Coordinates of C-alpha atoms in Angstrom, one line a residue:
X14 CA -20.5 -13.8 -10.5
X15 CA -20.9 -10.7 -13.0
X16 CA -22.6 -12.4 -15.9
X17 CA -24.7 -10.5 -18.5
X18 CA -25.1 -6.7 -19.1
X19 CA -27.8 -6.2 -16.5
X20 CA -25.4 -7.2 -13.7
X21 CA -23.1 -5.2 -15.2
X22 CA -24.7 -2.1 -14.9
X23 CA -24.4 -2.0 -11.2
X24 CA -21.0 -2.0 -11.1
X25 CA -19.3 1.8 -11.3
X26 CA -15.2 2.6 -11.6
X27 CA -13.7 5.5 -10.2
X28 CA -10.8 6.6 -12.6
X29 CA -8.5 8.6 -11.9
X30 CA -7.4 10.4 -15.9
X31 CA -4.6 11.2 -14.6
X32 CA -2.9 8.3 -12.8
X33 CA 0.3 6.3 -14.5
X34 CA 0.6 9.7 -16.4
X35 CA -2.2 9.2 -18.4
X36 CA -2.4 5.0 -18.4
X37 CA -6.3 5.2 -18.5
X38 CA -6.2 6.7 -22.0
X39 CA -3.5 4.8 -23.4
X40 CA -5.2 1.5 -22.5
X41 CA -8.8 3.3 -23.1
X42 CA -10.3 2.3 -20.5
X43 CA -13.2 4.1 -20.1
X44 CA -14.6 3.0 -23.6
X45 CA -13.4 -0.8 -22.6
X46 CA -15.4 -1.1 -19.1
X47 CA -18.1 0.8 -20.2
X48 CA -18.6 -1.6 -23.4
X49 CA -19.2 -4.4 -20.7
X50 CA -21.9 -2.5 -19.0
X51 CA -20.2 -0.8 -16.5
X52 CA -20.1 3.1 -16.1
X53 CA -16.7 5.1 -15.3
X54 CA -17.0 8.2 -13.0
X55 CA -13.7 10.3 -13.5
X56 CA -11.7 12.4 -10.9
X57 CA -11.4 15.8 -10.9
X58 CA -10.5 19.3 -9.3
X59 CA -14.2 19.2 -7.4
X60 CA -15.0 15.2 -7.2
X61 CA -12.1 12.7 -5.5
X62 CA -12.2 10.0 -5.6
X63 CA -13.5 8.5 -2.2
X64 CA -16.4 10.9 -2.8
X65 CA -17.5 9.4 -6.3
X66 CA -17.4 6.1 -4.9
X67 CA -20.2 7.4 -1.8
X68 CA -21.9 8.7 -4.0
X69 CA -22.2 5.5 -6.5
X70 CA -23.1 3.4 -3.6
X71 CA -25.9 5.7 -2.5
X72 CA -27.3 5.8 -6.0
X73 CA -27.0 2.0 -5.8
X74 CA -23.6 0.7 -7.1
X75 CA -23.1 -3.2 -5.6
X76 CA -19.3 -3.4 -7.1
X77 CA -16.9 -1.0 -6.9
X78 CA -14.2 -0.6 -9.5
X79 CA -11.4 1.7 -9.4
X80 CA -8.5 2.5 -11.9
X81 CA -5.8 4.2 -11.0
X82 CA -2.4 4.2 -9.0
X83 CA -2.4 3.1 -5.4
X84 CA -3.4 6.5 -3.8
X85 CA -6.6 6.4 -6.0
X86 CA -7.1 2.3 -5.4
X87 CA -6.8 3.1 -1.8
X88 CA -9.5 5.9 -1.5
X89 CA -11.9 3.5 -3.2
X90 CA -10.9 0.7 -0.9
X91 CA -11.8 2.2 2.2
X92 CA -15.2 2.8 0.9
X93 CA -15.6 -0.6 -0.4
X94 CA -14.6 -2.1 2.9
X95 CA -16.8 0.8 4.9
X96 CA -20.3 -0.6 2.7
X97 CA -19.3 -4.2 2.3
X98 CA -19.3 -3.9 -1.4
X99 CA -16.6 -6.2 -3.4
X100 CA -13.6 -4.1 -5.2
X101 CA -12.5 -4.4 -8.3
X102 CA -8.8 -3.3 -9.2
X103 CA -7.7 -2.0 -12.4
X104 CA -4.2 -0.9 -12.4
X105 CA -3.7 2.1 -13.9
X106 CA -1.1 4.0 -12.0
X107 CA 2.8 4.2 -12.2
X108 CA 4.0 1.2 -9.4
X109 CA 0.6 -0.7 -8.6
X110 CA 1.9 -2.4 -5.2
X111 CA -1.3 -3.6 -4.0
X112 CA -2.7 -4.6 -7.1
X113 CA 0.9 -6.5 -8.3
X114 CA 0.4 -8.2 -4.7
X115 CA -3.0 -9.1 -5.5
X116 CA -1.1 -10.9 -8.6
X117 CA -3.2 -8.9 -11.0
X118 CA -1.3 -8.1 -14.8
X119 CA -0.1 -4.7 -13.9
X120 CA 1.3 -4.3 -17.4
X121 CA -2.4 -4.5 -18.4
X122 CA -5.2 -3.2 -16.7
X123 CA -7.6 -4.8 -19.5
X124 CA -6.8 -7.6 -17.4
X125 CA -8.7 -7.5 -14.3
X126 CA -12.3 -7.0 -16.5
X127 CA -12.2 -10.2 -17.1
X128 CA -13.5 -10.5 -13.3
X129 CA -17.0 -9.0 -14.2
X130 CA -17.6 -12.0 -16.2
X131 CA -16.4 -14.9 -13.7
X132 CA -14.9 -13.3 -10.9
X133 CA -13.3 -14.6 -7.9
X134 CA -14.5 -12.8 -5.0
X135 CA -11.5 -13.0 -2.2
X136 CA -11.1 -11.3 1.3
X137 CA -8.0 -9.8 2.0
X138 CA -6.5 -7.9 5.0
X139 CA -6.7 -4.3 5.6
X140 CA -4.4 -1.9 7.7
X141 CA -6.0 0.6 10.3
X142 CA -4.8 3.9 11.5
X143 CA -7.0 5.5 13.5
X144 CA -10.0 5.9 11.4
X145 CA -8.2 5.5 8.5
X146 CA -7.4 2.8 6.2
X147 CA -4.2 1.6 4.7
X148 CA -3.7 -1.1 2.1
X149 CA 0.1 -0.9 1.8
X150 CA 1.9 1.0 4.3
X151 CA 2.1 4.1 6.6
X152 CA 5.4 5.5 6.7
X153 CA 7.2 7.9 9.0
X154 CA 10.4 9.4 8.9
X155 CA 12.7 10.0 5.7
X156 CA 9.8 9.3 2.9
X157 CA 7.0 11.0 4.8
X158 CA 8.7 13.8 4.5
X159 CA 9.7 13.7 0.7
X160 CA 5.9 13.6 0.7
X161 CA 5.6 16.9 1.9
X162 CA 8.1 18.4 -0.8
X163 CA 7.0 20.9 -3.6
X164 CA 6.6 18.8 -6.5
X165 CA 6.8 15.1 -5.1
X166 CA 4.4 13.6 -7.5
X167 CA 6.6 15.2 -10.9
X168 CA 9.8 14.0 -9.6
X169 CA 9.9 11.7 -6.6
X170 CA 13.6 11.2 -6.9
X171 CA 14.7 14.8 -6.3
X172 CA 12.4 15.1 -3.5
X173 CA 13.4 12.1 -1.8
X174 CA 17.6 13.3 -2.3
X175 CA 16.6 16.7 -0.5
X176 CA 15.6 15.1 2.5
X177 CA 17.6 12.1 2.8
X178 CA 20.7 13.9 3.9
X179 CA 19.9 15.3 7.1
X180 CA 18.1 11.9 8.3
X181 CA 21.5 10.1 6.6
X182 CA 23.7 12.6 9.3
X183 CA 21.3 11.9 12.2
X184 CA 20.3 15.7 12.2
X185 CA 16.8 14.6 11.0
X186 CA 14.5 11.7 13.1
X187 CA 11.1 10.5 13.5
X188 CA 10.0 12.8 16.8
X189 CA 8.3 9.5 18.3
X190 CA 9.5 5.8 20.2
X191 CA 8.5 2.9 18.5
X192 CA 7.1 0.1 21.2
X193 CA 8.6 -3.5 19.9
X194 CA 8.4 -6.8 21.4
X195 CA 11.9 -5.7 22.7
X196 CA 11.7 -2.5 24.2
X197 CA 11.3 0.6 22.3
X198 CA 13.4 1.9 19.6
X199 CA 14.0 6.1 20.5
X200 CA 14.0 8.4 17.7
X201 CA 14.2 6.2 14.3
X202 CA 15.1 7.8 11.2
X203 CA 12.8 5.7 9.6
X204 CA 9.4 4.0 10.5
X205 CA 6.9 1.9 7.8
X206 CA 4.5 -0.3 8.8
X207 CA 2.9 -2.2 6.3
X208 CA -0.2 -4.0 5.3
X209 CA 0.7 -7.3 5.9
X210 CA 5.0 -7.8 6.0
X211 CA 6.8 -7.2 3.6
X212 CA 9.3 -10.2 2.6
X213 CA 12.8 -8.7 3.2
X214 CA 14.6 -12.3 2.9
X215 CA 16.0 -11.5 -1.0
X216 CA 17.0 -8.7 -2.6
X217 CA 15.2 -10.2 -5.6
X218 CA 11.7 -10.0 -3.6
X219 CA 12.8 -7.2 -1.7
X220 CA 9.3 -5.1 -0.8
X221 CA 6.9 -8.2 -2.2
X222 CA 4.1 -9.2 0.0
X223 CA 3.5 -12.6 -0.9
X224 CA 0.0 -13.0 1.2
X225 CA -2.0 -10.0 1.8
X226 CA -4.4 -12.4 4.6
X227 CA -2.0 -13.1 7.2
X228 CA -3.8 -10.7 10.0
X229 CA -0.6 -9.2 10.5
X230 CA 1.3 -6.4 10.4
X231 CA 4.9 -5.9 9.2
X232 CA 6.7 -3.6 10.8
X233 CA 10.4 -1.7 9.9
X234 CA 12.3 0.2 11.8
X235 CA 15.6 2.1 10.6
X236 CA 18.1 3.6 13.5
X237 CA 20.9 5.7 12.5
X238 CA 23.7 3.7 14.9
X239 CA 26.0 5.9 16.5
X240 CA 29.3 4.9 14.6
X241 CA 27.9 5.5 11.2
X242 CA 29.1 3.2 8.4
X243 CA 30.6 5.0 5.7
X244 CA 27.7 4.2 3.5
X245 CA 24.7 4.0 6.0
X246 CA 21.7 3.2 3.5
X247 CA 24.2 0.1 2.7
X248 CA 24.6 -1.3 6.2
X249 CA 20.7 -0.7 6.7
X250 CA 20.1 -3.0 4.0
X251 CA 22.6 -5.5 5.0
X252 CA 21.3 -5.5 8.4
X253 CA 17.6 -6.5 6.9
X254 CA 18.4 -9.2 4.6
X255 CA 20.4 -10.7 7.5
X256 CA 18.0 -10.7 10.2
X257 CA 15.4 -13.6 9.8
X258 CA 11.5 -12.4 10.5
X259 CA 11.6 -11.2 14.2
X260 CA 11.8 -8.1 16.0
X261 CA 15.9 -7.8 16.6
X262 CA 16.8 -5.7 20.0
X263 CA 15.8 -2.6 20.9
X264 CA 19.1 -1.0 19.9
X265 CA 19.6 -2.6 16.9
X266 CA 20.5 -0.8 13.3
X267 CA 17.7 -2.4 11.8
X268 CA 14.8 -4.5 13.2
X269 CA 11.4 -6.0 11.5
X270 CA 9.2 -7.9 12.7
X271 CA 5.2 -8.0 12.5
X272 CA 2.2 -7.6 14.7
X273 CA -1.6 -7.4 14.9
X274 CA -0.8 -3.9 15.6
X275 CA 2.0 -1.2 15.9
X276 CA 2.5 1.9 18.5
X277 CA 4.2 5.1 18.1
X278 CA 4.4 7.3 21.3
X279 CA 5.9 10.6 21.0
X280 CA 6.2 13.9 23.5
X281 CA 4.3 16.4 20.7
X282 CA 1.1 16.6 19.6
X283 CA 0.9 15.1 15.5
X284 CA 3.3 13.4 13.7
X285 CA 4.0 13.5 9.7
X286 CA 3.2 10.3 8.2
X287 CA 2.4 9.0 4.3
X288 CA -0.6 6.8 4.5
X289 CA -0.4 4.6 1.4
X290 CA 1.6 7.7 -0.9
X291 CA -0.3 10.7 0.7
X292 CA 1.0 12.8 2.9
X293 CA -1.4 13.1 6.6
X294 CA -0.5 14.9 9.8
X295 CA -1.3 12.4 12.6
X296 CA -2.3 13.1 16.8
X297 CA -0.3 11.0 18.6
X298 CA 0.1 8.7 19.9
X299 CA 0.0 6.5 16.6
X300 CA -1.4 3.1 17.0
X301 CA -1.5 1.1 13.7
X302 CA -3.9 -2.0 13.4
X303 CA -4.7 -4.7 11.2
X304 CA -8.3 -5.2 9.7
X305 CA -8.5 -9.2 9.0
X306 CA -10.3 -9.7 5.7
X307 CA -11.6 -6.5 5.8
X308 CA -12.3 -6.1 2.4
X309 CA -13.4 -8.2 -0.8
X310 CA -12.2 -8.1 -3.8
X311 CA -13.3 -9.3 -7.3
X312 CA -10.3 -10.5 -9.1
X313 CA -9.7 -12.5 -12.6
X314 CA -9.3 -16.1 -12.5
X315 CA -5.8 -16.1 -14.7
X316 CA -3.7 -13.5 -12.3
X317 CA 0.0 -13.6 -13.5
X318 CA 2.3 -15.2 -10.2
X319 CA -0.9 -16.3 -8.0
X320 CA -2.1 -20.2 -8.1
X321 CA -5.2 -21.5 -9.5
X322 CA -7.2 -22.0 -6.4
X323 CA -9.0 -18.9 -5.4
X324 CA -7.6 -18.1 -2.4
X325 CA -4.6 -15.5 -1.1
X326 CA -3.0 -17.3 1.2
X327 CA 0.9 -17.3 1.9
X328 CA 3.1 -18.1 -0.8
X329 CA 6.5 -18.6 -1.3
X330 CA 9.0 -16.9 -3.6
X331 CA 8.9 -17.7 -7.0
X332 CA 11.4 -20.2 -8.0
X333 CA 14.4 -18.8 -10.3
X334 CA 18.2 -18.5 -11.1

C-alpha cells in the first residue's frame, strides 16, 4: 500500500521518548522509521501527543503512526479515526493491550514497519464516551481511583494497594447504578467497560480480546455482596470464570455481559473514570457507546497469534496444554 520512499514521506509517528521506560530508544526507533521515509514527531512538556498528530494532518500527513504505550496509541487513534486517515501501531509502551489484540509483535516494535511496505489496511471497532474515544476500556471504581494517586505511573502496584482496601470493606463504591439487561446494579465497587469484551472464559486468556470488530461492548460489573467471602477478590474471580457470556442478575457478585452501549446513572454531578489508562472526571450520566469500524489501521501481514487472511474477525483461544 506504502511502497517506495515517496509514499513514505507522508506518513508521520507520534513517539512518545518516554513510553515502556524508554522502549523507543532501546529499539531506536526514530532512526529505524525514519530510514524508511517516514518522519517521527516526539512528545514533550508543550506538544502531546493528540496535538502533534493535528498538526501532521494539517500539514498533510495521510498515515498516522504512533509509538508508544496505550495512553499515547490512544490519543493518536482518536485523531486517526476523527480525519479518516489509516493508523499505524508501533508498540512501544510497557503492557501494549490494544496493539497485542491487534496481534502485532509487542516484544518488537520493529515489527509493525514492515506495514509501510505491504500493509494490510483493516477496520476495527472503537469505543465512545461522550465525545471521547476509547480503544480498550473506561473503568470506574477501584482502578480509576489508583489513577488519581500521587505517583501512579512510577509504581502502579502501590497505588492500586492504597485504594483497594476500602472498596475491599465496602466503605469505598462507584457513586452511580449501572443499567443491565437485568435491572440495575446499585453502587458497584467496580465498573469497566471495554472496547469490545473481554474473554473471561480462562484464566489463561483472562483480559484477551480475541476480535476487536464485534460492534459490541463488554461490560463488567464487580458488587461487594453483603456476606463477604473471606477473600473477596477470590470469589469475584470465581464468580467470572463461572458465569458463561451474559448479563447474570441484577444482584449478582459478579455479572458481564456486552452491549452496543452501556449507562451509568448516578445522583451527583461527575464521576471519576480512567479512559484507556488516564484519569478524566466525567458529567453524568455516563453513557458508553460502541463506534463499529471506526478506525483503520495499517498492520503487517506476519502478526504473531492472528491468521493469514486479512481480516479481524472473532477468534478462538489458542490451542494449548
Amino acid at each position: 500500500m506504502m511502497a517506495g520512499a515517496e509514499a513514505r514521506t507522508r506518513v508521520v509517528v507520534v513517539m512518545n521518548p518516554r513510553s515502556g521506560g524508554g522502549s523507543p530508544a532501546r529499539f531506536d526507533l526514530a532512526n529505524r522509521v525514519e530510514g524508511m521515509g517516514a518522519r517521527v514527531w516526539s512528545t514533550s512538556v508543550d506538544d502531546d501527543a493528540a496535538s502533534l498528530a493535528r498538526l501532521a494532518v494539517r500539514e498533510g500527513a495521510e498515515v498516522l503512526g504512533v509509538a508508544g504505550g496505550d495512553g499515547t496509541v490512544s490519543a493518536v487513534a482518536a485523531v486517526a479515526a476523527d480525519t479518516d486517515r489509516p493508523l499505524l501501531v508501533l508498540p512501544a509502551g510497557t503492557r501494549n493491550h490494544f496493539a497485542r489484540d491487534l496481534g502485532l509483535d509487542i516484544r518488537n516494535p520493529v515489527s509493525s514497519l514492515s506495514a509501510l511496505v505491504d500493509g494490510v489496511p483493516t477496520r476495527v471497532d472503537l469505543g465512545l464516551v461522550g465525545s471521547r474515544v476509547f480503544i480498550n476500556n473506561v473503568s470506574f471504581g477501584l482502578y480509576a481511583d489508583a489513577l488519581l494517586e500521587p505517583g501512579y505511573r512510577e509504581d502502579k502496584v502501590r497505588a492500586l494497594a492504597s485504594v483497594t482496601p476500602d472498596y475491599l470493606a465496602g466503605r469505598q463504591c462507584v457513586e452511580a447504578d449501572v443499567d443491565t439487561p437485568r435491572g440495575a446494579v446499585h453502587f458497584p465497587q467496580v465498573v469497566l467497560v471495554s472496547n469490545n469484551p473481554y474473554h473471561i472464559a480462562t484464566p489463561r486468556y483472562l483480559g484477551r480480546r480475541f476480535t476487536l470488530t464485534s460492534g459490541l461492548l463488554g461490560a463488567i460489573v464487580l458488587k461487594r455482596p453483603t456476606d463477604t467471602p473471606p477473600d473477596l477478590l477470590r470469589h469475584l474471580r470465581s464468580e467470572l470464570l463461572r458465569q458463561q457470556p451474559g448479563p447474570g442478575t441484577a444482584g449478582d457478585a459478579a455479572s458481564a455481559w456486552r452491549a452496543a452501549s452501556i449507562t451509568l446513572r448516578g445522583r451527583g454531578r461527575q464521576l471519576d473514570a480512567g479512559i484507556d489508562g488516564e484519569a478524566v472526571t466525567l458529567p453524568l450520566p455516563v453513557t458508553c457507546e460502541t463506534w463499529p469500524g471506526g478506525l483503520q489501521v495499517l498492520l503487517p501481514r506476519d502478526r504473531p497469534g492472528i491468521p493469514s487472511e486479512p481480516v479481524l474477525g472473532l477468534q478462538r483461544p489458542p490451542r494449548g496444554p
